[in-house]
Short mmCIF file of C-alpha atoms and ligand atoms in Angstrom, two decimals:
data_model
loop_
_atom_site.label_atom_id
_atom_site.label_comp_id
_atom_site.label_asym_id
_atom_site.label_seq_id
_atom_site.Cartn_x
_atom_site.Cartn_y
_atom_site.Cartn_z
CA MET A 1 -8.55 41.93 -25.06
CA ASN A 2 -8.92 44.54 -22.35
CA THR A 3 -10.36 43.77 -18.98
CA THR A 4 -8.95 46.33 -16.67
CA GLU A 5 -12.16 47.98 -15.69
CA LEU A 6 -11.74 51.96 -15.97
CA SER A 7 -13.36 54.52 -13.72
CA ILE A 8 -12.96 58.13 -14.15
CA GLU A 9 -13.72 60.96 -11.78
CA PHE A 10 -14.98 64.51 -12.31
CA PHE A 11 -15.98 67.12 -10.42
CA PRO A 12 -19.38 70.01 -11.08
CA PRO A 13 -18.64 72.68 -12.58
CA GLN A 14 -19.08 75.97 -11.11
CA THR A 15 -20.21 77.89 -14.43
CA ALA A 16 -21.86 77.58 -17.31
CA GLU A 17 -18.45 77.36 -19.53
CA GLY A 18 -17.23 74.93 -17.25
CA ALA A 19 -20.41 72.89 -17.61
CA GLU A 20 -20.11 73.43 -21.37
CA LYS A 21 -16.19 71.94 -21.68
CA LEU A 22 -16.70 69.24 -19.34
CA ARG A 23 -19.13 68.04 -22.11
CA THR A 24 -16.32 67.63 -24.49
CA VAL A 25 -14.11 66.11 -22.36
CA HIS A 26 -16.74 63.60 -20.97
CA ALA A 27 -17.45 62.84 -24.70
CA ARG A 28 -13.53 62.28 -25.47
CA LEU A 29 -12.83 60.16 -21.74
CA ALA A 30 -16.23 58.12 -22.94
CA GLU A 31 -14.26 56.66 -25.78
CA LEU A 32 -12.11 54.95 -23.04
CA LYS A 33 -15.27 52.90 -22.28
CA PRO A 34 -14.88 53.44 -18.58
CA ALA A 35 -17.20 51.33 -16.24
CA PHE A 36 -18.40 54.60 -14.98
CA PHE A 37 -17.82 58.20 -14.19
CA SER A 38 -17.78 59.55 -10.93
CA VAL A 39 -18.96 63.12 -9.81
CA THR A 40 -17.78 64.78 -6.20
CA TYR A 41 -20.07 66.48 -4.18
CA GLY A 42 -18.88 69.33 -1.76
CA ALA A 43 -18.51 69.36 1.77
CA GLY A 44 -21.47 69.42 3.76
CA GLY A 45 -23.74 69.26 0.72
CA SER A 46 -22.48 72.72 -0.91
CA THR A 47 -22.41 71.24 -4.69
CA ARG A 48 -25.60 68.95 -3.94
CA GLU A 49 -27.57 70.51 -6.66
CA ARG A 50 -24.24 70.61 -9.13
CA THR A 51 -23.64 67.27 -8.84
CA PHE A 52 -26.84 66.13 -9.48
CA ALA A 53 -27.30 67.98 -12.47
CA THR A 54 -23.87 66.47 -14.05
CA VAL A 55 -24.76 63.35 -13.12
CA LYS A 56 -28.00 63.47 -14.49
CA GLU A 57 -26.63 64.47 -17.64
CA ILE A 58 -24.08 61.87 -17.90
CA ALA A 59 -26.30 59.37 -17.67
CA ALA A 60 -28.56 61.00 -20.33
CA SER A 61 -25.74 60.14 -22.60
CA GLY A 62 -25.81 56.98 -22.10
CA SER A 63 -22.32 56.51 -19.40
CA GLU A 64 -22.72 55.19 -16.00
CA ALA A 65 -23.03 58.22 -13.47
CA ALA A 66 -22.05 57.39 -10.37
CA PRO A 67 -22.13 60.10 -7.46
CA HIS A 68 -20.28 60.80 -4.46
CA LEU A 69 -22.15 61.25 -1.16
CA SER A 70 -20.69 62.86 2.26
CA CYS A 71 -22.58 62.32 5.50
CA ILE A 72 -20.76 64.18 7.56
CA GLY A 73 -23.00 67.90 8.19
CA SER A 74 -25.98 65.81 7.37
CA THR A 75 -29.31 64.97 8.95
CA ARG A 76 -30.58 61.19 8.43
CA ASP A 77 -33.50 62.94 6.49
CA SER A 78 -31.50 65.10 4.06
CA ILE A 79 -29.40 61.71 2.94
CA ARG A 80 -32.49 59.96 2.50
CA ALA A 81 -34.18 62.90 0.23
CA ILE A 82 -30.89 62.60 -1.88
CA LEU A 83 -31.19 58.57 -2.16
CA GLN A 84 -34.79 58.85 -3.04
CA GLU A 85 -33.64 61.76 -5.99
CA TYR A 86 -30.81 59.28 -7.42
CA ALA A 87 -32.77 56.52 -7.26
CA ASP A 88 -35.81 57.97 -9.19
CA ALA A 89 -32.90 58.91 -11.67
CA GLY A 90 -32.01 55.74 -12.03
CA ILE A 91 -28.85 55.87 -10.56
CA ARG A 92 -26.88 52.27 -9.50
CA ARG A 93 -23.69 53.37 -8.05
CA ILE A 94 -22.79 55.86 -4.96
CA VAL A 95 -19.49 56.68 -3.76
CA ALA A 96 -20.31 56.64 -0.05
CA LEU A 97 -17.70 59.14 1.83
CA ARG A 98 -17.89 61.17 5.72
CA GLY A 99 -16.18 63.63 3.94
CA ASP A 100 -14.54 66.76 5.81
CA LEU A 101 -16.75 70.11 7.12
CA PRO A 102 -15.60 73.29 6.19
CA SER A 103 -13.43 74.84 8.74
CA GLY A 104 -15.23 77.29 11.05
CA VAL A 105 -18.52 75.05 10.77
CA GLY A 106 -19.27 73.27 14.16
CA ASP A 107 -22.40 70.91 13.51
CA ALA A 108 -21.20 67.56 12.58
CA GLY A 109 -24.89 66.52 11.60
CA GLU A 110 -26.15 62.74 12.79
CA PHE A 111 -23.40 60.94 10.78
CA ARG A 112 -20.13 60.82 12.83
CA TYR A 113 -17.76 58.28 10.21
CA ALA A 114 -18.48 56.77 6.54
CA ASN A 115 -18.93 52.85 7.69
CA GLU A 116 -22.45 54.68 8.91
CA LEU A 117 -23.54 56.15 5.75
CA VAL A 118 -22.75 53.00 4.23
CA GLU A 119 -24.78 50.77 6.31
CA PHE A 120 -27.54 53.97 6.56
CA ILE A 121 -27.68 53.54 2.66
CA ARG A 122 -27.94 49.42 2.86
CA ASN A 123 -30.47 49.87 5.22
CA GLU A 124 -32.57 52.24 3.52
CA THR A 125 -32.38 51.18 -0.05
CA GLY A 126 -30.90 47.39 0.09
CA LYS A 127 -29.24 46.23 -2.57
CA ARG A 128 -30.52 49.16 -5.12
CA PHE A 129 -27.20 50.76 -5.21
CA ARG A 130 -23.19 49.60 -5.57
CA ILE A 131 -21.52 51.37 -2.71
CA GLU A 132 -17.94 52.49 -3.60
CA VAL A 133 -16.05 53.61 -0.62
CA ALA A 134 -12.62 55.54 0.33
CA ALA A 135 -9.12 53.73 0.84
CA TYR A 136 -5.66 55.09 2.49
CA PRO A 137 -2.59 53.30 1.57
CA GLU A 138 -0.49 56.27 2.66
CA TRP A 139 -3.32 56.24 5.57
CA HIS A 140 -5.60 58.93 6.39
CA PRO A 141 -4.51 61.74 7.84
CA GLN A 142 -6.58 62.15 10.50
CA ALA A 143 -5.99 58.52 11.35
CA ARG A 144 -4.55 57.76 15.18
CA CYS A 145 -2.91 54.86 13.69
CA PRO A 146 -2.36 52.72 10.72
CA GLN A 147 -4.32 49.59 13.01
CA ASP A 148 -7.32 52.02 13.21
CA ASP A 149 -7.66 53.01 9.73
CA LEU A 150 -7.30 49.69 8.40
CA LEU A 151 -10.28 48.60 11.24
CA ALA A 152 -12.25 51.49 9.83
CA PHE A 153 -11.98 50.74 6.39
CA LYS A 154 -12.67 47.01 7.45
CA ARG A 155 -15.82 48.57 8.76
CA LYS A 156 -17.04 50.41 5.56
CA ALA A 157 -16.58 47.08 4.12
CA ASP A 158 -18.53 45.38 6.33
CA ALA A 159 -21.53 47.57 6.53
CA GLY A 160 -21.93 46.81 3.05
CA ALA A 161 -19.64 48.51 0.54
CA ASP A 162 -19.17 46.71 -2.09
CA SER A 163 -15.77 48.02 -4.06
CA ALA A 164 -12.80 50.81 -2.66
CA ILE A 165 -11.17 53.38 -4.54
CA THR A 166 -8.02 54.23 -2.93
CA GLN A 167 -6.74 58.14 -2.44
CA TYR A 168 -3.80 58.39 -5.22
CA PHE A 169 -0.46 57.64 -4.36
CA TYR A 170 2.93 57.24 -6.14
CA ASN A 171 4.19 54.83 -4.09
CA ILE A 172 3.45 51.25 -5.28
CA ASP A 173 4.73 49.27 -1.79
CA ALA A 174 2.29 51.36 -0.16
CA TYR A 175 -0.99 50.42 -2.11
CA LEU A 176 0.36 46.69 -2.16
CA HIS A 177 0.80 46.88 1.52
CA PHE A 178 -2.73 47.96 2.19
CA VAL A 179 -3.81 45.68 0.05
CA ASP A 180 -2.19 43.22 2.17
CA SER A 181 -2.92 44.42 5.34
CA ALA A 182 -6.41 44.78 4.42
CA ARG A 183 -7.07 40.74 2.78
CA ALA A 184 -5.34 39.44 5.65
CA MET A 185 -7.73 41.28 7.73
CA GLY A 186 -10.54 39.56 5.97
CA VAL A 187 -11.92 41.80 3.79
CA THR A 188 -12.39 40.95 0.44
CA ILE A 189 -13.69 43.87 -1.63
CA PRO A 190 -11.78 45.34 -4.75
CA ILE A 191 -9.48 48.10 -3.71
CA VAL A 192 -8.85 49.91 -6.99
CA PRO A 193 -6.13 52.21 -7.00
CA GLY A 194 -6.67 56.17 -7.63
CA ILE A 195 -4.46 57.82 -9.75
CA MET A 196 -3.42 61.23 -10.37
CA PRO A 197 -1.93 62.23 -13.65
CA ILE A 198 0.33 65.01 -13.14
CA ALA A 199 -0.28 68.64 -14.99
CA SER A 200 0.96 70.99 -12.19
CA PHE A 201 3.45 70.03 -9.84
CA SER A 202 3.15 73.04 -7.49
CA LYS A 203 -0.38 72.08 -7.34
CA LEU A 204 -0.15 68.11 -7.29
CA ALA A 205 1.87 69.57 -4.12
CA ARG A 206 0.00 71.70 -2.09
CA PHE A 207 -2.91 68.87 -2.97
CA SER A 208 -0.91 65.67 -1.94
CA ASP A 209 0.21 67.57 1.72
CA ALA A 210 -3.08 68.23 2.53
CA CYS A 211 -4.67 64.71 1.53
CA GLY A 212 -1.36 63.14 2.61
CA THR A 213 -0.02 61.64 -0.29
CA GLU A 214 3.79 61.02 0.13
CA LEU A 215 5.37 62.71 -3.04
CA PRO A 216 8.97 60.44 -3.34
CA ARG A 217 11.87 62.57 -3.06
CA TRP A 218 13.26 61.66 -6.35
CA MET A 219 10.21 62.60 -8.32
CA ARG A 220 9.87 65.78 -6.02
CA LYS A 221 13.76 66.85 -6.39
CA LYS A 222 12.95 66.24 -10.92
CA PHE A 223 9.72 68.44 -11.26
CA GLU A 224 11.72 71.23 -9.20
CA ALA A 225 14.34 71.17 -11.41
CA TYR A 226 11.53 71.95 -14.33
CA GLY A 227 10.66 75.03 -12.66
CA ASP A 228 8.27 76.89 -15.15
CA ASP A 229 9.23 74.59 -17.68
CA ALA A 230 5.20 72.85 -18.30
CA GLU A 231 6.28 70.85 -21.64
CA SER A 232 8.86 69.14 -19.38
CA ILE A 233 6.91 68.73 -16.41
CA ARG A 234 4.03 67.18 -18.55
CA ALA A 235 6.12 64.78 -20.06
CA PHE A 236 7.65 63.39 -16.85
CA GLY A 237 4.37 63.17 -15.14
CA LEU A 238 2.91 61.04 -18.15
CA ASP A 239 6.10 59.01 -17.72
CA VAL A 240 5.68 58.47 -14.21
CA VAL A 241 2.46 57.71 -13.79
CA THR A 242 2.70 55.49 -17.16
CA SER A 243 5.01 53.73 -15.59
CA LEU A 244 3.05 53.43 -11.94
CA CYS A 245 -0.30 51.86 -13.82
CA GLU A 246 1.82 49.66 -15.40
CA LYS A 247 3.86 47.85 -12.54
CA LEU A 248 -0.37 48.20 -10.89
CA LEU A 249 -1.80 45.99 -13.79
CA ALA A 250 1.15 43.86 -13.47
CA THR A 251 0.05 43.06 -10.09
CA GLY A 252 -3.14 42.22 -11.44
CA VAL A 253 -5.37 45.70 -9.98
CA PRO A 254 -9.06 45.09 -10.52
CA GLY A 255 -9.35 48.17 -12.28
CA LEU A 256 -7.96 52.23 -12.36
CA HIS A 257 -9.69 54.89 -11.18
CA PHE A 258 -8.83 58.66 -12.91
CA TYR A 259 -8.76 61.84 -11.08
CA SER A 260 -9.35 63.47 -14.37
CA MET A 261 -9.81 66.89 -12.92
CA ASN A 262 -12.06 67.98 -15.77
CA GLN A 263 -9.37 67.13 -18.17
CA ALA A 264 -9.14 64.46 -20.85
CA GLY A 265 -5.71 64.52 -22.22
CA LEU A 266 -3.34 62.94 -19.90
CA THR A 267 -5.83 60.15 -18.97
CA THR A 268 -6.63 59.78 -22.54
CA GLU A 269 -2.90 59.94 -23.06
CA ILE A 270 -2.15 56.82 -20.39
CA CYS A 271 -4.87 55.11 -20.96
CA LYS A 272 -3.56 54.96 -24.65
CA ARG A 273 0.43 54.01 -23.69
CA LEU A 274 -1.49 50.92 -21.62
CA LYS A 275 -2.89 50.03 -24.58
CA LEU A 276 -6.43 50.30 -22.73
CA ALA A 277 -7.81 53.13 -25.21
P1 FAD B 1 -14.16 57.44 7.23
O1 FAD B 1 -13.88 56.30 6.56
O2 FAD B 1 -15.22 58.14 7.88
O3 FAD B 1 -12.73 57.76 7.68
C1 FAD B 1 -12.57 59.41 8.19
C2 FAD B 1 -11.35 59.35 9.18
O4 FAD B 1 -11.88 58.71 10.28
C3 FAD B 1 -10.03 58.28 9.26
O5 FAD B 1 -8.71 58.86 9.23
C4 FAD B 1 -10.65 57.03 9.86
O6 FAD B 1 -9.16 56.20 10.29
C5 FAD B 1 -11.41 57.87 11.35
N1 FAD B 1 -12.43 56.54 11.67
C6 FAD B 1 -13.12 56.04 11.08
N2 FAD B 1 -14.42 55.61 11.82
C7 FAD B 1 -13.62 55.69 13.17
C8 FAD B 1 -14.08 55.55 14.52
N3 FAD B 1 -15.08 54.84 14.89
N4 FAD B 1 -13.52 56.04 15.63
C9 FAD B 1 -12.33 56.99 15.27
N5 FAD B 1 -11.84 57.51 13.90
C10 FAD B 1 -12.73 56.15 12.65
N6 FAD B 1 -14.01 64.40 -0.47
C11 FAD B 1 -15.79 65.40 -0.56
O7 FAD B 1 -15.81 66.15 0.43
N7 FAD B 1 -15.78 65.05 -1.74
C12 FAD B 1 -15.68 64.46 -2.53
O8 FAD B 1 -16.62 63.80 -3.50
C13 FAD B 1 -14.85 63.04 -1.87
N8 FAD B 1 -14.20 62.25 -2.47
C14 FAD B 1 -13.64 61.37 -2.79
C15 FAD B 1 -13.22 60.11 -3.44
C16 FAD B 1 -12.48 59.01 -3.00
C17 FAD B 1 -11.82 58.16 -4.15
C18 FAD B 1 -11.45 59.72 -2.30
C19 FAD B 1 -10.24 58.48 -2.00
C20 FAD B 1 -11.81 60.77 -1.14
C21 FAD B 1 -12.58 61.77 -1.19
N9 FAD B 1 -13.10 62.40 -0.80
C22 FAD B 1 -13.90 63.42 -0.91
C23 FAD B 1 -12.20 62.72 0.85
C24 FAD B 1 -12.79 62.74 1.43
O9 FAD B 1 -13.99 62.83 2.35
C25 FAD B 1 -11.90 62.58 2.88
O10 FAD B 1 -10.46 62.17 2.82
C26 FAD B 1 -12.65 62.68 4.32
O11 FAD B 1 -11.40 62.86 5.49
C27 FAD B 1 -12.92 61.18 4.90
O12 FAD B 1 -13.76 60.43 3.95
P2 FAD B 1 -13.80 58.75 4.65
O13 FAD B 1 -14.89 58.34 3.49
O14 FAD B 1 -12.50 58.13 4.06
O15 FAD B 1 -14.25 59.01 6.13
#
């Protein structure tokens, strides 16, 4: 029996066509029976309405939906109002984040770090929501040093987070080391690896630079050699990510969280190869 808990991430679509496409993608991915679908939240609340609309639609279709909620640039009152909206809509799980302010936006608001948001959610709503937080096996790009980043992660667990989802990575040792280090500090919450299927190498390279994920040289060189050959990139990407997931599953990870990028094909194919479909 398959006991690995899957979760799948979407971003809120910007257009009516995007929303229609996401309905089809969600229906396909729902066949994988994930524990929940999460929906990202734009910096400073820029997608507040669209995140809410997407979450409500997913929940109405019978899947569990978990909104991401970032606190940077927000007031306590505005976060309180959002929590109330989600509670009224029957939502039971939230991915609590600090987020990043868009450049040029000066006002950081009333929260500085995600642990303050976790504490606020717990104080305001008790055990109403299951709270997920972010973790960074290759360290958050702004962290002063690995030890500080681990302490920041521990503060989120101590504030009441139930579980964590990691930034994506392709170096399994980084994840295993992070989990060992967190356990050595007394952090016991599940740390679910975030998995990024590879559709386009150039996009992945740009994104990885920004979020601090290392693309191993052996992978990078091979992808670069494929040039514009989208079929080879897809095939190699599927092999790489499936193999990473196989190794992670062999270590007994509590689940896999797929960054689907609102596409069904790669996530479905990887799960099929892993016999999780
Ligand atoms: P924090 O845990 O607050 O950490 C941020 C930085 O501050 C780290 O470098 C940490 O070491 C440091 N820090 C923490 N506490 C202290 C302290 N007391 N003193 C000094 N330094 C401290 N972004 C979005 O905008 N929308 C999303 O929907 C979204 N979803 C995400 C989902 C996942 C699973 C992940 C991994 C990331 C997601 N992000 C999202 C990106 C995230 O918002 C950014 O990485 C952001 O920069 C950090 O958010 P955090 O919640 O990890 O912050």
